[in-house]
Tab-separated table of C-alpha atoms in Angstrom:
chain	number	residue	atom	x	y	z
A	1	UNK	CA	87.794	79.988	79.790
A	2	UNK	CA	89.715	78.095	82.194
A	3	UNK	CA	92.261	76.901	79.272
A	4	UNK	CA	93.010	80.501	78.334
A	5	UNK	CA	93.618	81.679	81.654
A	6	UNK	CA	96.182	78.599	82.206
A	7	UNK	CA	97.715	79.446	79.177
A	8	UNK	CA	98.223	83.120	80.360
A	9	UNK	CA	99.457	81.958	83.333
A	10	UNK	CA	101.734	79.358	81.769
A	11	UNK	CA	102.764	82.256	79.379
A	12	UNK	CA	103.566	84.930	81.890
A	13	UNK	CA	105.260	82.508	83.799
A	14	UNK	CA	107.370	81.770	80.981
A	15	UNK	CA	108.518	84.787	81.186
A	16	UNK	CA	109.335	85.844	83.832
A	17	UNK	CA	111.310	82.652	84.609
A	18	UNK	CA	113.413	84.240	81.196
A	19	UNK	CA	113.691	87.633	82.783
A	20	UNK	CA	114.871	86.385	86.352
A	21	UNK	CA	118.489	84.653	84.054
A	22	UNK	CA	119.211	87.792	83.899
A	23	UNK	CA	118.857	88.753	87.530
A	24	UNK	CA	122.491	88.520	89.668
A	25	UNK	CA	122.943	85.381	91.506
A	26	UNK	CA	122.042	84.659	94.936
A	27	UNK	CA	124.760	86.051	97.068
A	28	UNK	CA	126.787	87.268	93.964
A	29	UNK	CA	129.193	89.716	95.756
A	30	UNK	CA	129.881	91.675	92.134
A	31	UNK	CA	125.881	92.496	91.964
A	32	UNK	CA	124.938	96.314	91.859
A	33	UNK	CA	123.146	95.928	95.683
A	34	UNK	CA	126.528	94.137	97.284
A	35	UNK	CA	128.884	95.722	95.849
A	36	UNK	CA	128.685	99.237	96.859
A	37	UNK	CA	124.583	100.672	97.902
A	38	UNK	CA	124.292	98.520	100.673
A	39	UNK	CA	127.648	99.323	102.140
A	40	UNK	CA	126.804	102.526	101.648
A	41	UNK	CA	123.659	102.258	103.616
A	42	UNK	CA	125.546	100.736	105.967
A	43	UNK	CA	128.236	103.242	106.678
A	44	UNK	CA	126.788	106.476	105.595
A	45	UNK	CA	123.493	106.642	106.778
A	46	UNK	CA	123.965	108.146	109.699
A	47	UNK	CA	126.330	111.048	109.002
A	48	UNK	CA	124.124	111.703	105.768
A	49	UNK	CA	120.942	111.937	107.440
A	50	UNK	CA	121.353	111.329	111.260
A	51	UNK	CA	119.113	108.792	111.770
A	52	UNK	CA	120.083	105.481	113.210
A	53	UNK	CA	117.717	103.575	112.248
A	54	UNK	CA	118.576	102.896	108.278
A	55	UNK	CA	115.214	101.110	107.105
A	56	UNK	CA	113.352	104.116	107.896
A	57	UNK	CA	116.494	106.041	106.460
A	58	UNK	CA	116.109	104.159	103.370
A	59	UNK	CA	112.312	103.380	103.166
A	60	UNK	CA	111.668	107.813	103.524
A	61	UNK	CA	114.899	109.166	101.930
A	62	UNK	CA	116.671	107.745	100.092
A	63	UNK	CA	113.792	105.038	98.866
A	64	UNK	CA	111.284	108.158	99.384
A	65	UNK	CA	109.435	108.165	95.723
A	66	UNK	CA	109.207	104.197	96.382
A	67	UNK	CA	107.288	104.866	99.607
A	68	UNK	CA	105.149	107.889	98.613
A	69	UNK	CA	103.960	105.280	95.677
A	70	UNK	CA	103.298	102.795	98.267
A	71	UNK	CA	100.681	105.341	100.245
A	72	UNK	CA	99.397	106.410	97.080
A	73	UNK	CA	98.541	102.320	96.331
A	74	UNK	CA	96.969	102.261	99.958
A	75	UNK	CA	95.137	105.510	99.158
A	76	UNK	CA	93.857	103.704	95.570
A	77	UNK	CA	92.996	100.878	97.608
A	78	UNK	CA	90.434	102.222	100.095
A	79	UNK	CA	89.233	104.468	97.226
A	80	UNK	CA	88.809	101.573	94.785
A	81	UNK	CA	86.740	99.271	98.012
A	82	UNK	CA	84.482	102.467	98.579
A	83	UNK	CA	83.846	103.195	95.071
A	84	UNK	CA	82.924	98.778	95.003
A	85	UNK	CA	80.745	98.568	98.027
A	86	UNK	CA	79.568	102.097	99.036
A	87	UNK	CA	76.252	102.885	98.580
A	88	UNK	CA	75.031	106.047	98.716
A	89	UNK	CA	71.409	105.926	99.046
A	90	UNK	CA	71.519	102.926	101.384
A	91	UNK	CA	69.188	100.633	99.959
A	92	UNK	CA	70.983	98.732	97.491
A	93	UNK	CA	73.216	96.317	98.023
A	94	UNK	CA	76.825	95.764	95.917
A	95	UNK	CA	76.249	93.534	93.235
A	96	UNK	CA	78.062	90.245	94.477
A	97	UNK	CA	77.066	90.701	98.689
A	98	UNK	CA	73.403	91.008	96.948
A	99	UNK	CA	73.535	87.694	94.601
A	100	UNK	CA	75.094	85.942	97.464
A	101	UNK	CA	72.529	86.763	99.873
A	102	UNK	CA	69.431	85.884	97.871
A	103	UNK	CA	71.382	82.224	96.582
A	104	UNK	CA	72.031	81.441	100.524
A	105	UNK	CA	67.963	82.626	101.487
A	106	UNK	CA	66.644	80.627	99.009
A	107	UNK	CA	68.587	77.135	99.653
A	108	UNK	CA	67.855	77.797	103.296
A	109	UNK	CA	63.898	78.206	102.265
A	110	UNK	CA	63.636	75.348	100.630
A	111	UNK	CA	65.263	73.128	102.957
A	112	UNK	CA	63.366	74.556	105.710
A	113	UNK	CA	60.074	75.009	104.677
A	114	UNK	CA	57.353	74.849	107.207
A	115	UNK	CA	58.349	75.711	111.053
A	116	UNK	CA	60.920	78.449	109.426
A	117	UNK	CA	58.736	81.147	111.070
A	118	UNK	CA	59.670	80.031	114.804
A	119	UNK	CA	63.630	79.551	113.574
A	120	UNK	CA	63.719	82.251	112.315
A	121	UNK	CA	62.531	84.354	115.883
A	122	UNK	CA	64.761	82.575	117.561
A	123	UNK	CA	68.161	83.717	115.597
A	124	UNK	CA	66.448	87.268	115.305
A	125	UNK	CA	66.249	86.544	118.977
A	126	UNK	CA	69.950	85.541	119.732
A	127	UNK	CA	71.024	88.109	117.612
A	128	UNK	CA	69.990	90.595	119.408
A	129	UNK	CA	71.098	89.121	122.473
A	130	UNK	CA	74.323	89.506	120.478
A	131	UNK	CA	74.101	93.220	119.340
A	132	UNK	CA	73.624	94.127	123.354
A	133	UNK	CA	76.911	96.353	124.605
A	134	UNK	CA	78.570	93.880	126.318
A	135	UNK	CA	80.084	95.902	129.913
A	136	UNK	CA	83.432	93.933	130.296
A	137	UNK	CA	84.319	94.522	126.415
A	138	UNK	CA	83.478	97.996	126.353
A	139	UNK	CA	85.249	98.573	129.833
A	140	UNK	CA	88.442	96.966	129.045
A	141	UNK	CA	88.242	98.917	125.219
A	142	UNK	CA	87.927	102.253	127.160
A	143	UNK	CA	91.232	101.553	129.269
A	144	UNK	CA	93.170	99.831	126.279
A	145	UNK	CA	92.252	102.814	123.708
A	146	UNK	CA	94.119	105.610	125.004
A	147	UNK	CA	97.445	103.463	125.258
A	148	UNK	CA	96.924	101.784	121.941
A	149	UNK	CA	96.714	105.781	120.152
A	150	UNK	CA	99.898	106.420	122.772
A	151	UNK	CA	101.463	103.664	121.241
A	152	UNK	CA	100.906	104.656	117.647
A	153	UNK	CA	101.811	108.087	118.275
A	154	UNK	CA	105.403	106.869	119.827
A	155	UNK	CA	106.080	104.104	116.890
A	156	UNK	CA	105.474	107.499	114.202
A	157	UNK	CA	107.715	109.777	116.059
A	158	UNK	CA	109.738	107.169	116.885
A	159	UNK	CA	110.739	105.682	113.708
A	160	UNK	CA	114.287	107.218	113.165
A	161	UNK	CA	115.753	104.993	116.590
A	162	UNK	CA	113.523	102.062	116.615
A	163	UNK	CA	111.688	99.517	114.607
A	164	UNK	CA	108.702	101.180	113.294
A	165	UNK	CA	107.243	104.430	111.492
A	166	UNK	CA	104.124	105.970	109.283
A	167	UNK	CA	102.888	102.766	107.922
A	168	UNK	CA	102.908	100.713	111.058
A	169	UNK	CA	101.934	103.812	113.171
A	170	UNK	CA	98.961	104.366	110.939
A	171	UNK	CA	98.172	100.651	110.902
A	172	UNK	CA	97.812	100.589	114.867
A	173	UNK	CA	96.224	103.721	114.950
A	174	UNK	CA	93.329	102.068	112.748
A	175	UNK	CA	93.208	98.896	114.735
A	176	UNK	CA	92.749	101.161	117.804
A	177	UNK	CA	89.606	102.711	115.727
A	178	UNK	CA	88.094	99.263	114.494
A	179	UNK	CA	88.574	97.830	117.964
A	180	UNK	CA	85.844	100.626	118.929
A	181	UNK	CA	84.078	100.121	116.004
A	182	UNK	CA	83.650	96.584	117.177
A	183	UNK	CA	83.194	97.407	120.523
A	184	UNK	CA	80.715	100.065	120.687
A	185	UNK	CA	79.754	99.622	117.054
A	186	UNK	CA	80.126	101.359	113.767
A	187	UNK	CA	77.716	104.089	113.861
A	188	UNK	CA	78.826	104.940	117.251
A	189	UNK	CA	82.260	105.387	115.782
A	190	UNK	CA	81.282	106.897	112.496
A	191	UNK	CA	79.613	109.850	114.759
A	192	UNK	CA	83.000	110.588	116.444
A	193	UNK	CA	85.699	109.778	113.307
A	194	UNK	CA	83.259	110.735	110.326
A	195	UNK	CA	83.519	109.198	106.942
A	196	UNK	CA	84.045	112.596	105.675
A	197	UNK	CA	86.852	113.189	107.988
A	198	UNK	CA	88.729	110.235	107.219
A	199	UNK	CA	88.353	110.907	103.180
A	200	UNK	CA	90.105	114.353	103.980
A	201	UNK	CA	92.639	112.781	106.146
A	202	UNK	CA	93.702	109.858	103.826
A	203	UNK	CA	94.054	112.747	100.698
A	204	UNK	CA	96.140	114.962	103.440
A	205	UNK	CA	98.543	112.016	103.673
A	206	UNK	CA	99.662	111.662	100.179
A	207	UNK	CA	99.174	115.838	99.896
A	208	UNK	CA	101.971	116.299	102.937
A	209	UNK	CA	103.894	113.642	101.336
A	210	UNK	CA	103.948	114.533	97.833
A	211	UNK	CA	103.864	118.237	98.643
A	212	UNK	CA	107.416	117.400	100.893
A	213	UNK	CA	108.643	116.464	97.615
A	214	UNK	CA	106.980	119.577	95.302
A	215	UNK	CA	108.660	121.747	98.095
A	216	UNK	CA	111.798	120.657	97.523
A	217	UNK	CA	111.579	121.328	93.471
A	218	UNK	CA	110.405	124.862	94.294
A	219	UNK	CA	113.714	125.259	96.230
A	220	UNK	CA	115.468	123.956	93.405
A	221	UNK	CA	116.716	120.398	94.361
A	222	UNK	CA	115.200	117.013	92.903
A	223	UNK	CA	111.993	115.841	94.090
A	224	UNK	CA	111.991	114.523	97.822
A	225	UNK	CA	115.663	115.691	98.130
A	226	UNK	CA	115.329	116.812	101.505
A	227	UNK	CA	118.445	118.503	102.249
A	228	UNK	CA	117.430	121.800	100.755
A	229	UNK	CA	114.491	122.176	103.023
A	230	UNK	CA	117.449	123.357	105.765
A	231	UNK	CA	115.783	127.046	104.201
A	232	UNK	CA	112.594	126.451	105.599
A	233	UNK	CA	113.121	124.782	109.272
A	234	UNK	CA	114.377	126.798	111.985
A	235	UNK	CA	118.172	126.971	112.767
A	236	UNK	CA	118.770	123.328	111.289
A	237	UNK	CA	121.570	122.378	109.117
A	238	UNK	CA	120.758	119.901	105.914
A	239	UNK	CA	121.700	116.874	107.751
A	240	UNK	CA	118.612	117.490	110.314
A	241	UNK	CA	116.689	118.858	107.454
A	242	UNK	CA	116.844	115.080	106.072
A	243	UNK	CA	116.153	113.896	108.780
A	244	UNK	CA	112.849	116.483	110.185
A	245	UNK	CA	111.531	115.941	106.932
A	246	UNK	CA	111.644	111.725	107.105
A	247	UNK	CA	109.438	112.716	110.018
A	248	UNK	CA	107.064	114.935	108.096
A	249	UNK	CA	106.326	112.076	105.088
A	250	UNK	CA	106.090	109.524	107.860
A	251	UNK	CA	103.275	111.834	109.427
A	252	UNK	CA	102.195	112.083	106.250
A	253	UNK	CA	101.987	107.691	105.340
A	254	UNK	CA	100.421	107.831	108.840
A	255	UNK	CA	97.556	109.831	107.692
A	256	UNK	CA	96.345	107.803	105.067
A	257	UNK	CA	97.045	104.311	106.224
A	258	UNK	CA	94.434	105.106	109.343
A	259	UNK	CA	92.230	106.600	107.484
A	260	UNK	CA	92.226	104.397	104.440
A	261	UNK	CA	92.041	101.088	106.461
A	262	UNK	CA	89.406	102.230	108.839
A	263	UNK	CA	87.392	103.858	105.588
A	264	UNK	CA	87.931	99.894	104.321
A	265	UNK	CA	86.561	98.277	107.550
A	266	UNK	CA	83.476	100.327	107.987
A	267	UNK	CA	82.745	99.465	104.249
A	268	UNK	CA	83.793	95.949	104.362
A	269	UNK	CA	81.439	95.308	107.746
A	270	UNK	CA	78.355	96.907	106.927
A	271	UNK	CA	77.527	96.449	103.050
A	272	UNK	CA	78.813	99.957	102.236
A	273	UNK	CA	75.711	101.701	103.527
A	274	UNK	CA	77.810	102.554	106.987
A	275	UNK	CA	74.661	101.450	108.997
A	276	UNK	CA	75.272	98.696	111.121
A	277	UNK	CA	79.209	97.202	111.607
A	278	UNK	CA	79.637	93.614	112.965
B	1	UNK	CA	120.521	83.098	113.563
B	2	UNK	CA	119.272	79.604	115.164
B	3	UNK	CA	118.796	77.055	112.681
B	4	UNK	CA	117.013	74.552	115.005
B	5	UNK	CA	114.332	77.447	115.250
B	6	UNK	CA	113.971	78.288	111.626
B	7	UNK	CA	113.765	75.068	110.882
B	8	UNK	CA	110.791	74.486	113.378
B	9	UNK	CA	108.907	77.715	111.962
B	10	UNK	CA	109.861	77.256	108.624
B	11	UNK	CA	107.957	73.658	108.966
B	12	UNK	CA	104.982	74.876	110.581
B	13	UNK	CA	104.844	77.906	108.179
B	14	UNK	CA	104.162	74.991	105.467
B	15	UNK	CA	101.635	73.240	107.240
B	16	UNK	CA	99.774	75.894	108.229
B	17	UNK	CA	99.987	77.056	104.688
B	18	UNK	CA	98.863	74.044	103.498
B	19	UNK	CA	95.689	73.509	105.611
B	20	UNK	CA	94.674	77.309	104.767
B	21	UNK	CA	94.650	76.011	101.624
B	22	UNK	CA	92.774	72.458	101.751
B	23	UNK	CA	89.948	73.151	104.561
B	24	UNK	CA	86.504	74.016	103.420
B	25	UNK	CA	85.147	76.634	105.891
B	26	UNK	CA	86.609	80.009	105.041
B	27	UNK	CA	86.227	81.114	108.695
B	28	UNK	CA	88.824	78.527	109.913
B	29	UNK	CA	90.866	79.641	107.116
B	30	UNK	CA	91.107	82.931	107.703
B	31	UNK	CA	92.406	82.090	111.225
B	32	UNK	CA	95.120	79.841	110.333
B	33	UNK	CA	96.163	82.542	107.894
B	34	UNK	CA	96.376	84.771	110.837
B	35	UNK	CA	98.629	82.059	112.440
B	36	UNK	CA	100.405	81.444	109.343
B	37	UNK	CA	101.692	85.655	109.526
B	38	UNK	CA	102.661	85.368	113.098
B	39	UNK	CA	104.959	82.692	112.191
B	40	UNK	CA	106.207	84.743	109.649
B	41	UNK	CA	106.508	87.814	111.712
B	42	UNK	CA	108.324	85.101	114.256
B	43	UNK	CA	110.773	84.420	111.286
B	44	UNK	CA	111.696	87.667	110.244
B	45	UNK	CA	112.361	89.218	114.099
B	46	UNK	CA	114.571	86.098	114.199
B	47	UNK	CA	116.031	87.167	111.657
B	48	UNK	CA	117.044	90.544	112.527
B	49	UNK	CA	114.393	92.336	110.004
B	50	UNK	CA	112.402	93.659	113.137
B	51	UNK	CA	110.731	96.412	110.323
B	52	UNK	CA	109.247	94.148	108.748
B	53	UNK	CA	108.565	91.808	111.268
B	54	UNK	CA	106.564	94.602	113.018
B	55	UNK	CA	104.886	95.321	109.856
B	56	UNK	CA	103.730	91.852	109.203
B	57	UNK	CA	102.229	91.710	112.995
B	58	UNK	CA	100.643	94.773	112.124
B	59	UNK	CA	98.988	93.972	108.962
B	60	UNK	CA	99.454	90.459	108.412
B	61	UNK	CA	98.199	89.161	111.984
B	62	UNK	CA	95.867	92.218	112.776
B	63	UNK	CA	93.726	94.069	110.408
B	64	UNK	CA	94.146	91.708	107.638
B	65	UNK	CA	92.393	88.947	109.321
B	66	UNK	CA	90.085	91.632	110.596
B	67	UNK	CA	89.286	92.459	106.827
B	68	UNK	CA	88.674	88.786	106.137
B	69	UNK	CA	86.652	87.995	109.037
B	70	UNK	CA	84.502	90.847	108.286
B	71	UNK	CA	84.046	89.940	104.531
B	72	UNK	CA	83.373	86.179	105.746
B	73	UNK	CA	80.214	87.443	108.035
B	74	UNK	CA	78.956	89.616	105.340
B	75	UNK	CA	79.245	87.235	102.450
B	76	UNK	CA	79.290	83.249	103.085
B	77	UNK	CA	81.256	81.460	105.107
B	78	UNK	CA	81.379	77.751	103.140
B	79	UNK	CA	84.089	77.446	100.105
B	80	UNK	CA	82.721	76.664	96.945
B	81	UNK	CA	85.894	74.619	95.601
């Protein structure tokens, strides 16, 4: 087994050290990228779409199907972990986390043997010591929560004049939620952001962003060509219209990423059954 | 652009790379991955790609070694290889 899958990777490797002769040079001023798009980033993004900040100019307009595949790969993602590890009924275990578990008891059994009984109180013991709410942490998570969400909030809206948008919006936004989750633990959590709720939200995301894009079809442009959605906004031209609607996807990327990697952590931490986080 | 500094970073990014790679307990490891994205975060803002440098302290730093701590406590924490 291991000599076929060095032989895959030997042949795969192969070639793709073929395809990359064909690739421009490093630097090479004649390539596609230096020659004339990234000048054109350069110069034009701003009176094209008024936003000064061109990654976020690139990354939601002109890059936009790139990015809307990107959320749909972080949606997949969260999807694929649940459909892995979630269990429904609660009882059972996924498949790996299960064989794991029973390999580690049963090494630890045999080396132990007699005297495992009073061991064994004492780590049921210190755990939970452990699983007490601890004052400080939950104190200083109260006070830090509000401006973490702030902060997320700003970095989304944000995004067209400063380093940031959706994605790293949405990330912070979903630290915020697993710092909680940590804090005051996962069920604790699950009662105020349910599962439920963050399914619906994560699907939202990729709905506002895709549907951005099936909006601008139905007004007869190409798909995520903003610039006809001037029609729909109130008293903007289709410069702002580009630039509005960067803010709508981003919104939209924000969505899912919180969702999707808080649906992950609550999975990852408690077997799937959503019972009891770290 | 400060050579002197990417030099230094682009060093330690190696060794911490490295020792992510050799030690045994996958706790430890996940930590020094942590470190190893903050250097690279470092790099990039030095850079000038502040995006992606944001991005990486974001994901790479944060929730990702979240996500690996978290599998670590609920699987095992020793290596196998």
């Amino acid at each position: 087994m291991k000599t076929i899958g060095l032989l895959s990777v030997l042949f795969t490797g192969i070639l793709l050290m073929i395809a990359v002769v064909d690739f421009p040079d490093w630097g090479d001023p004649h390539s596609p990228a230096n020659s004339y798009l990234s000048t054109h980033y350069i110069e034009d993004v701003e009176e094209e779409t008024a936003v000064p900040n061109m990654v976020t100019a690139v990354l939601a307009d002109y890059r936009a199907f790139d990015t809307m595949l990107e959320t749909s790969v972080v949606f997949v993602a969260g999807i694929a972990i649940f459909a892995i590890l979630r269990s429904i009924d609660g009882t059972s275990l996924a498949g790996t986390t299960r064989r794991l578990q029973r390999r580690g008891r049963s090494k630890k059994e045999k080396r132990k043997g007699q005297g495992r009984n009073r061991r064994d109180e004492m780590v049921a013991a210190a755990e939970r010591e452990a699983a007490k709410p601890d004052l400080i942490v939950q104190t200083t998570v109260r006070l830090l929560m509000p401006t973490i969400q702030l902060f997320a909030l700003y970095v989304i809206a944000h995004g067209h004049h400063s380093p940031g948008g959706g994605f790293q919006g949405g990330v912070i936004l979903a630290a915020g939620l697993i710092l909680v989750a940590m804090s005051f633990g996962l069920e604790n959590t699950l009662a105020q952001v349910p599962e439920k709720l963050s399914l619906q939200l994560g699907n939202l995301g990729v709905l506002i962003f895709a549907g951005t894009g099936v909006l601008c079809l139905l007004l007869g442009a190409n798909f995520l060509d903003y610039h006809v959605l001037a029609a729909i906004y109130p008293a903007t031209d289709e410069i702002m219209a580009r630039s509005h609607s960067m803010l709508v996807v981003e919104i939209g990327v924000g969505f899912t990423v919180m969702s999707m990697l808080y649906l992950i952590y609550a999975n990852l931490s408690s077997h799937g059954d959503l019972k009891k986080g770290l | 652009m400060i050579w002197q500094f990417d030099l230094i970073i682009l060093v330690f990014l190696v060794i911490t790379s490295l020792i992510a790679l050799r030690v045994r307990d996958l706790m430890s490891a996940a930590m020094i991955l942590g470190v190893y994205s903050f250097l690279m975060c470092l790099l990039w803002a030095e850079m000038g790609a502040v995006d992606v440098a944001f991005t990486e302290a974001a994901v790479g730093a944060g929730l990702s070694t979240v996500f690996l701590v978290a599998t670590i406590l609920r699987t095992t924490r020793r290596s196998s290889d």
